[in-house]
Amino acid sequence: MIKFLTTTAVLALAVGGLGVSARAADVKEVQMLHWWTSGGEAAALNVLKQDLSKEGYAWKDVPVAGGGGDAAMTALKAMVAAGNYPTASQMLGYTVLDYAQAGVMGDLTETAKKEGWDKAVPQALQKFSVYNGKWVAVPVNVHSVNWLWINKAVMDKIGGKQPKTFDDLIALLDKAKAAGVVPLALGGQNWQEATMFDSIVMSTGGPEFYKKAFNDLDEASLKSDTMKKSFDNLAKIVKYVDPNFSGRDWNLATAMVIKGDALVQVMGDWAKGEFVAAKKTPDKDYLCYRFPGTEGSVIYNSDMFGMFNVPADRKAAQGALAAATLSKSFQSAFNVVKGSVPARTDVPDTAFDACGKKGMADLKAANADGKLVGSLAQGYGAAPAIANAYKDVVSKFVHGQIKTSDEAVKQLVQAIDDAR
Ligand code: BGC
């Protein structure tokens, strides 16, 4: 639970609560904190800026670079502690609940009723956007992490085909290596490594195992042989990165695949936003496959705009932002560019490319089959402290500070216990 209701914050709330009669004219501006700074992300955000500008709202951008959002969340914490609430902030699942519990979120329920969100937004997302019966956040999209992004020309050159099992994937990486291409494009940052490990765990143990270990935090699953085998598989796959991978940003890793300097990246479908920005076409320039052994399952996250309890004269702008974000037309236009899929179930897939159409169909099927599970690396498996403990252990293993899979399992169990 986050504690930051300082005197300033309480004062800000009190002033905000003075009500309609005391306030000056509505502020026609939306202030948004986010970590969408790559080419594809900025293009997607532009769709929103333009929609709001048509309605007469100015955009006050608060970008905090750093994939995965850790830096952005540190900045947000400082702003909120100072009583300086943004209109909205990009947030991932459990972080929304933390802020809601701290009592600093606004209430969009009236807009939700008017717009019929209850029926349109899947329950898996409402679990995080509705707190104590009140809408406190608005989901922008659904991303999923269990994807491979492959350069088609490189794939053709090495005579590769879609890997159906983890061993197939290793054989494919070997082929790329033999051809002198970097097999695996990865950025050695903890959140990228853990995002890839999410897929490996699902592939190694299946969706039920993933859910028990990384959503239910079941101790027996966390310390199981399957978890150990997952770390063994992680050790196998990271052998295929290039020597400069440490610290590389995720979008630079995607660029390696786009340019044909590397064969494949294992990454959430925000990577597809980079292919879209580079004007690349699925099946012609690149291939999107589910991480082998995870077909039929979706490990998801969703970008939420957490709506703060801003002063009364900023609430109209906040309502406009919320309504625009969940409108059907925006959900299509934005997600086509972002690489994600709509956060509403009633948006047609017409405007989406082949990977987007597959993403939408996969989400629907996984949801119906009970194979839709929240990503631990991406804030939808457990509370932020636990996700951070997870990212830390995975990264130490990748960078050789933890030497064996046995030790990694032990440290994972310990770190998660400490963070509970
Ligand atoms: C967010 C994506 C974003 C990615 C990289 C993820 O946590 O959900 O929207 O594109 O980080 O910045």
Coordinates of C-alpha atoms and ligand atoms in Angstrom, one line a residue:
M1 CA 0.0 0.0 0.0
I2 CA 1.3 3.4 -0.9
K3 CA 1.3 6.1 1.8
F4 CA 1.7 9.7 0.6
L5 CA -1.3 11.7 1.8
T6 CA 0.9 14.6 2.9
T7 CA -0.6 17.9 4.3
T8 CA -0.2 19.4 0.8
A9 CA -2.2 16.6 -0.7
V10 CA -4.9 16.8 1.9
L11 CA -5.1 20.6 1.2
A12 CA -5.2 20.0 -2.5
L13 CA -8.1 17.6 -2.0
A14 CA -9.9 20.0 0.3
V15 CA -9.6 22.9 -2.2
G16 CA -10.7 20.5 -5.0
G17 CA -13.7 19.6 -2.9
L18 CA -14.9 23.2 -2.5
G19 CA -17.3 22.5 -5.2
V20 CA -18.7 23.9 -8.4
S21 CA -19.7 27.3 -7.1
A22 CA -16.2 28.2 -5.8
R23 CA -14.3 27.2 -8.9
A24 CA -13.2 29.4 -11.8
A25 CA -13.9 28.2 -15.4
D26 CA -13.1 24.6 -16.2
V27 CA -9.4 24.1 -17.2
K28 CA -9.4 22.9 -20.8
E29 CA -6.2 20.9 -20.4
V30 CA -5.3 17.3 -19.8
Q31 CA -2.1 16.5 -18.0
M32 CA -0.9 13.0 -18.6
L33 CA 2.1 11.1 -17.2
H34 CA 3.3 8.1 -19.2
W35 CA 6.3 6.1 -20.5
W36 CA 5.3 6.1 -24.2
T37 CA 8.5 7.5 -25.7
S38 CA 9.4 5.1 -28.5
G39 CA 8.5 5.9 -32.1
G40 CA 5.5 3.5 -32.2
E41 CA 4.3 4.6 -28.7
A42 CA 4.5 8.3 -29.6
A43 CA 2.5 7.7 -32.8
A44 CA -0.2 5.9 -30.8
L45 CA -0.3 8.7 -28.2
N46 CA -0.8 11.2 -31.0
V47 CA -4.1 9.6 -31.9
L48 CA -5.3 10.5 -28.4
K49 CA -3.8 14.0 -28.4
Q50 CA -5.6 14.7 -31.7
D51 CA -8.9 13.4 -30.6
L52 CA -8.8 15.6 -27.5
S53 CA -7.6 18.6 -29.4
K54 CA -10.7 18.3 -31.6
E55 CA -12.7 18.6 -28.4
G56 CA -10.8 21.7 -27.4
Y57 CA -8.5 20.2 -24.8
A58 CA -4.8 21.1 -24.7
W59 CA -2.3 18.3 -23.9
K60 CA 0.2 18.7 -21.2
D61 CA 2.7 15.9 -21.7
V62 CA 4.6 14.4 -18.8
P63 CA 6.7 11.7 -20.4
V64 CA 9.1 9.7 -18.2
A65 CA 11.2 7.4 -20.5
G66 CA 11.9 3.8 -19.5
G67 CA 10.1 0.8 -20.8
G68 CA 8.1 -1.1 -18.2
G69 CA 7.4 2.1 -16.4
D70 CA 9.5 1.9 -13.3
A71 CA 10.9 5.4 -13.7
A72 CA 7.5 6.8 -14.5
M73 CA 6.0 5.2 -11.4
T74 CA 8.8 6.8 -9.3
A75 CA 8.0 10.2 -10.8
L76 CA 4.3 9.7 -10.2
K77 CA 4.8 8.8 -6.6
A78 CA 6.7 12.1 -6.0
M79 CA 4.1 14.1 -7.8
V80 CA 1.3 12.5 -5.7
A81 CA 3.2 13.0 -2.5
A82 CA 3.5 16.7 -3.3
G83 CA -0.2 16.9 -3.9
N84 CA 0.4 17.6 -7.6
Y85 CA -1.9 15.1 -9.2
P86 CA -1.8 14.7 -13.0
T87 CA -5.2 14.4 -14.7
A88 CA -4.3 10.8 -15.4
S89 CA -1.3 8.5 -15.4
Q90 CA -0.5 5.4 -17.4
M91 CA -0.5 2.5 -14.9
L92 CA -0.4 -1.3 -14.8
G93 CA -3.0 -3.4 -12.9
Y94 CA -2.0 -3.7 -9.3
T95 CA -0.5 -0.2 -9.2
V96 CA -4.0 1.2 -9.9
L97 CA -5.4 -0.8 -6.9
D98 CA -2.6 0.6 -4.7
Y99 CA -3.4 4.2 -5.5
A100 CA -7.1 3.5 -5.1
Q101 CA -6.5 2.1 -1.7
A102 CA -4.5 5.1 -0.8
G103 CA -7.6 7.2 -1.5
V104 CA -6.2 9.5 -4.2
M105 CA -8.1 8.3 -7.2
G106 CA -11.2 10.1 -8.7
D107 CA -14.5 8.5 -9.5
L108 CA -15.6 8.1 -13.1
T109 CA -18.6 6.0 -12.4
E110 CA -21.1 8.6 -13.8
T111 CA -19.2 8.6 -17.1
A112 CA -19.0 4.8 -17.0
K113 CA -22.8 4.5 -16.6
K114 CA -23.5 7.0 -19.4
E115 CA -21.1 5.2 -21.7
G116 CA -22.0 1.6 -20.8
W117 CA -18.5 0.5 -19.8
D118 CA -19.8 -2.2 -17.5
K119 CA -21.0 -4.3 -20.4
A120 CA -18.2 -3.5 -22.9
V121 CA -15.1 -4.0 -20.8
P122 CA -14.0 -7.5 -19.9
Q123 CA -14.1 -8.6 -16.3
A124 CA -10.4 -9.4 -16.3
L125 CA -9.8 -5.6 -16.8
Q126 CA -12.6 -4.4 -14.5
K127 CA -10.9 -6.2 -11.7
F128 CA -8.3 -3.5 -11.9
S129 CA -10.2 -0.4 -13.1
V130 CA -13.1 -0.6 -10.6
Y131 CA -12.3 -0.3 -6.9
N132 CA -15.0 -0.6 -4.3
G133 CA -17.7 -0.3 -7.0
K134 CA -16.2 2.9 -8.4
W135 CA -14.4 3.3 -11.8
V136 CA -11.0 4.8 -10.9
A137 CA -9.1 3.9 -14.1
V138 CA -9.8 3.5 -17.8
P139 CA -8.2 0.7 -19.8
V140 CA -6.7 1.8 -23.1
N141 CA -5.8 -1.5 -24.6
V142 CA -4.9 -5.1 -24.0
H143 CA -1.3 -6.1 -24.6
S144 CA 0.0 -9.6 -24.5
V145 CA 3.5 -10.7 -23.8
N146 CA 3.8 -14.3 -25.2
W147 CA 4.9 -13.4 -28.8
L148 CA 7.8 -13.9 -31.1
W149 CA 8.6 -11.2 -33.6
I150 CA 10.7 -12.5 -36.5
N151 CA 12.4 -10.9 -39.5
K152 CA 10.9 -12.7 -42.5
A153 CA 13.9 -12.2 -44.9
V154 CA 16.2 -13.6 -42.3
M155 CA 13.9 -16.5 -41.6
D156 CA 13.7 -17.3 -45.4
K157 CA 17.5 -17.0 -45.7
I158 CA 18.1 -19.5 -42.9
G159 CA 15.3 -21.8 -44.1
G160 CA 13.5 -21.6 -40.8
K161 CA 9.9 -22.5 -40.0
Q162 CA 7.6 -21.7 -37.1
P163 CA 8.9 -23.3 -33.9
K164 CA 6.2 -25.3 -32.2
T165 CA 8.1 -26.3 -29.1
F166 CA 10.8 -24.7 -27.0
D167 CA 13.4 -27.1 -28.5
D168 CA 12.3 -26.1 -32.0
L169 CA 13.0 -22.5 -31.0
I170 CA 16.5 -23.4 -29.8
A171 CA 17.1 -25.2 -33.1
L172 CA 16.0 -22.1 -35.0
L173 CA 18.3 -19.8 -32.9
D174 CA 21.1 -22.2 -33.8
K175 CA 20.4 -21.9 -37.5
A176 CA 20.6 -18.1 -37.2
K177 CA 23.8 -18.3 -35.3
A178 CA 25.3 -20.6 -37.9
A179 CA 24.3 -18.0 -40.6
G180 CA 26.1 -15.2 -38.7
V181 CA 23.0 -13.3 -37.6
V182 CA 22.3 -12.3 -34.0
P183 CA 19.7 -14.9 -33.1
L184 CA 17.9 -13.2 -30.2
A185 CA 17.4 -9.5 -29.9
L186 CA 17.1 -8.7 -26.2
G187 CA 17.7 -5.7 -24.0
G188 CA 19.4 -6.6 -20.7
Q189 CA 17.0 -4.7 -18.5
N190 CA 15.2 -6.5 -15.7
W191 CA 11.7 -5.9 -17.0
Q192 CA 12.5 -7.1 -20.5
E193 CA 14.2 -10.2 -19.1
A194 CA 11.2 -10.9 -16.8
T195 CA 8.7 -10.3 -19.6
M196 CA 10.5 -12.9 -21.7
F197 CA 10.7 -15.3 -18.7
D198 CA 6.9 -15.0 -18.4
S199 CA 6.6 -16.8 -21.8
I200 CA 9.2 -19.4 -20.9
V201 CA 7.4 -20.3 -17.7
M202 CA 4.1 -20.6 -19.5
S203 CA 5.8 -22.7 -22.2
T204 CA 7.5 -24.9 -19.7
G205 CA 4.6 -25.5 -17.3
G206 CA 1.4 -24.5 -19.2
P207 CA -1.2 -21.9 -18.3
E208 CA -2.5 -23.6 -15.1
F209 CA 1.1 -23.7 -13.7
Y210 CA 1.7 -20.1 -14.7
K211 CA -1.5 -19.0 -12.9
K212 CA -0.7 -21.0 -9.8
A213 CA 2.9 -19.8 -9.5
F214 CA 2.6 -16.2 -10.8
N215 CA -1.0 -15.1 -10.0
D216 CA -1.8 -17.2 -6.9
L217 CA 1.8 -17.2 -5.7
D218 CA 1.4 -20.8 -4.7
E219 CA 4.6 -21.7 -2.8
A220 CA 4.7 -25.4 -4.0
S221 CA 4.6 -24.2 -7.7
L222 CA 7.2 -21.5 -7.1
K223 CA 9.6 -24.0 -5.7
S224 CA 8.8 -26.8 -8.1
D225 CA 11.0 -28.7 -10.5
T226 CA 8.9 -27.0 -13.3
M227 CA 10.1 -23.6 -12.1
K228 CA 13.7 -25.0 -12.0
K229 CA 13.3 -26.2 -15.5
S230 CA 12.0 -22.8 -16.6
F231 CA 15.2 -21.3 -15.3
D232 CA 17.2 -24.0 -17.2
N233 CA 15.3 -22.9 -20.3
L234 CA 16.0 -19.3 -19.6
A235 CA 19.7 -20.1 -19.4
K236 CA 19.5 -21.9 -22.7
I237 CA 17.9 -19.0 -24.6
V238 CA 20.0 -16.2 -23.3
K239 CA 23.1 -17.8 -24.8
Y240 CA 21.8 -16.4 -28.1
V241 CA 22.0 -12.7 -27.4
D242 CA 24.8 -10.5 -28.7
P243 CA 27.6 -9.2 -26.4
N244 CA 26.1 -5.6 -26.3
F245 CA 22.7 -6.6 -24.9
S246 CA 23.1 -5.2 -21.3
G247 CA 21.0 -2.1 -20.8
R248 CA 19.7 -1.9 -24.3
D249 CA 16.2 -0.3 -24.7
W250 CA 13.5 -2.7 -25.9
N251 CA 12.7 -0.6 -29.0
L252 CA 16.4 -0.8 -30.1
A253 CA 16.1 -4.6 -29.8
T254 CA 13.0 -4.4 -31.9
A255 CA 14.9 -2.2 -34.4
M256 CA 17.5 -5.0 -34.7
V257 CA 14.8 -7.4 -35.9
I258 CA 13.2 -4.8 -38.2
K259 CA 16.5 -4.1 -39.9
G260 CA 17.4 -7.8 -40.2
D261 CA 20.4 -7.5 -37.8
A262 CA 18.7 -10.1 -35.6
L263 CA 16.2 -12.9 -36.2
V264 CA 13.8 -12.7 -33.3
Q265 CA 12.6 -10.7 -30.3
V266 CA 10.5 -12.2 -27.5
M267 CA 8.4 -9.2 -26.4
G268 CA 4.9 -7.9 -25.8
D269 CA 3.0 -6.6 -28.8
W270 CA 4.1 -3.1 -28.2
A271 CA 7.0 -4.3 -30.4
K272 CA 4.4 -4.5 -33.2
G273 CA 3.9 -0.7 -32.8
E274 CA 7.5 -0.3 -33.9
F275 CA 7.0 -2.5 -37.0
V276 CA 3.9 -0.4 -37.8
A277 CA 5.8 2.9 -37.4
A278 CA 8.5 1.5 -39.7
K279 CA 5.7 0.7 -42.3
K280 CA 6.4 -3.0 -42.2
T281 CA 3.7 -5.6 -43.1
P282 CA 3.0 -8.9 -41.3
D283 CA 3.7 -12.0 -43.3
K284 CA 5.7 -10.0 -45.8
D285 CA 8.3 -8.2 -43.7
Y286 CA 7.9 -9.9 -40.4
L287 CA 6.1 -12.8 -38.7
C288 CA 4.2 -12.9 -35.4
Y289 CA 4.0 -16.3 -33.7
R290 CA 3.0 -17.2 -30.2
F291 CA 5.9 -18.2 -28.1
P292 CA 6.2 -22.0 -28.7
G293 CA 4.1 -24.0 -26.2
T294 CA 1.8 -21.1 -25.4
E295 CA -0.5 -21.1 -28.4
G296 CA -4.1 -20.8 -27.1
S297 CA -3.1 -18.9 -24.0
V298 CA -2.6 -15.2 -23.5
I299 CA -0.4 -13.6 -20.9
Y300 CA -1.9 -10.1 -20.7
N301 CA -1.4 -6.7 -19.5
S302 CA -3.4 -3.6 -20.1
D303 CA -2.4 0.1 -20.0
M304 CA -4.8 1.9 -17.7
F305 CA -5.2 5.6 -17.4
G306 CA -5.5 6.0 -13.6
M307 CA -7.7 8.9 -12.9
F308 CA -6.7 11.1 -10.0
N309 CA -9.0 13.0 -7.7
V310 CA -8.2 16.3 -9.3
P311 CA -9.7 19.7 -8.3
A312 CA -13.2 20.4 -9.5
D313 CA -12.2 22.6 -12.3
R314 CA -10.1 19.8 -13.9
K315 CA -12.8 17.1 -13.7
A316 CA -14.6 18.0 -16.9
A317 CA -11.3 17.5 -18.9
Q318 CA -10.8 14.3 -17.1
G319 CA -14.2 13.0 -18.0
A320 CA -13.6 14.0 -21.6
L321 CA -10.3 12.1 -21.6
A322 CA -12.0 9.0 -20.1
A323 CA -14.9 9.0 -22.6
A324 CA -12.6 9.5 -25.5
T325 CA -10.3 6.7 -24.4
L326 CA -13.0 4.1 -24.2
S327 CA -14.9 5.2 -27.4
K328 CA -15.1 2.5 -30.0
S329 CA -13.5 4.5 -32.7
F330 CA -10.5 5.5 -30.6
Q331 CA -10.1 1.9 -29.4
S332 CA -9.7 0.8 -33.0
A333 CA -7.6 3.7 -34.3
F334 CA -5.2 3.7 -31.3
N335 CA -4.7 0.0 -31.0
V336 CA -4.0 -0.4 -34.7
V337 CA -1.0 1.9 -34.2
K338 CA 0.0 0.7 -30.7
G339 CA 0.2 -3.0 -31.5
S340 CA -2.3 -3.9 -28.8
V341 CA -6.0 -4.9 -29.1
P342 CA -9.1 -3.1 -27.9
A343 CA -10.1 -3.1 -24.2
R344 CA -13.7 -3.4 -25.3
T345 CA -15.3 -6.6 -26.6
D346 CA -17.5 -4.9 -29.2
V347 CA -14.9 -3.3 -31.5
P348 CA -14.6 -4.8 -35.0
D349 CA -11.2 -6.2 -36.2
T350 CA -11.7 -4.7 -39.7
A351 CA -8.9 -2.0 -39.4
F352 CA -6.4 -4.4 -37.8
D353 CA -3.6 -6.2 -39.7
A354 CA -3.0 -10.0 -39.6
C355 CA -1.2 -9.9 -36.2
G356 CA -3.8 -7.7 -34.7
K357 CA -6.6 -9.9 -35.9
K358 CA -4.8 -12.9 -34.4
G359 CA -4.3 -11.0 -31.2
M360 CA -8.0 -10.2 -30.9
A361 CA -9.1 -13.8 -31.8
D362 CA -6.6 -15.2 -29.3
L363 CA -7.8 -12.9 -26.5
K364 CA -11.4 -14.0 -27.1
A365 CA -10.6 -17.7 -27.2
A366 CA -8.2 -17.6 -24.2
N367 CA -10.8 -15.7 -22.1
A368 CA -13.4 -18.3 -23.0
D369 CA -11.1 -21.2 -22.2
G370 CA -9.8 -19.9 -18.9
K371 CA -6.3 -19.4 -20.5
L372 CA -6.1 -15.7 -20.0
V373 CA -3.6 -15.0 -17.3
G374 CA -2.1 -11.7 -15.9
S375 CA 1.6 -11.1 -16.6
L376 CA 3.7 -10.9 -13.4
A377 CA 6.4 -9.0 -15.2
Q378 CA 3.8 -6.5 -16.4
G379 CA 1.9 -5.7 -13.2
Y380 CA -1.0 -8.1 -13.6
G381 CA 0.2 -11.1 -11.6
A382 CA 0.7 -9.6 -8.2
A383 CA 1.4 -6.4 -6.2
P384 CA 4.3 -4.2 -7.5
A385 CA 6.6 -5.2 -4.6
I386 CA 6.3 -8.9 -5.7
A387 CA 6.7 -8.1 -9.4
N388 CA 9.9 -6.1 -8.5
A389 CA 11.2 -9.0 -6.5
Y390 CA 10.6 -11.3 -9.5
K391 CA 12.2 -9.0 -12.0
D392 CA 15.3 -8.7 -9.8
V393 CA 15.8 -12.4 -9.4
V394 CA 15.3 -13.1 -13.1
S395 CA 17.8 -10.4 -14.0
K396 CA 20.4 -11.5 -11.5
F397 CA 20.2 -15.0 -13.1
V398 CA 20.5 -13.6 -16.6
H399 CA 23.5 -11.5 -15.7
G400 CA 25.3 -14.3 -13.8
Q401 CA 24.9 -13.0 -10.3
I402 CA 22.8 -16.1 -9.5
K403 CA 24.6 -19.0 -11.0
T404 CA 22.3 -22.0 -10.9
S405 CA 18.6 -22.7 -11.5
D406 CA 18.4 -24.2 -8.0
E407 CA 19.7 -21.0 -6.5
A408 CA 17.4 -18.9 -8.7
V409 CA 14.4 -20.9 -7.4
K410 CA 15.5 -20.5 -3.8
Q411 CA 16.0 -16.8 -4.2
L412 CA 12.7 -16.3 -6.1
V413 CA 10.8 -18.0 -3.3
Q414 CA 12.6 -16.0 -0.6
A415 CA 12.2 -12.6 -2.4
I416 CA 8.5 -13.2 -3.0
D417 CA 8.0 -14.2 0.6
D418 CA 9.8 -11.1 1.8
A419 CA 7.6 -8.9 -0.5
R420 CA 4.3 -10.5 0.5
Ligands
BGC1 C1 3.3 -1.0 -21.5 C2 3.3 -0.7 -23.0 C3 4.6 -0.1 -23.4 C4 5.8 -1.0 -22.9 C5 7.1 -0.5 -23.3 C6 4.5 -1.8 -21.1 O1 4.6 -1.9 -19.7 O2 2.2 -1.8 -21.2 O3 2.3 0.1 -23.3 O4 4.7 0.1 -24.8 O5 5.7 -1.1 -21.5 O6 7.3 0.8 -22.9

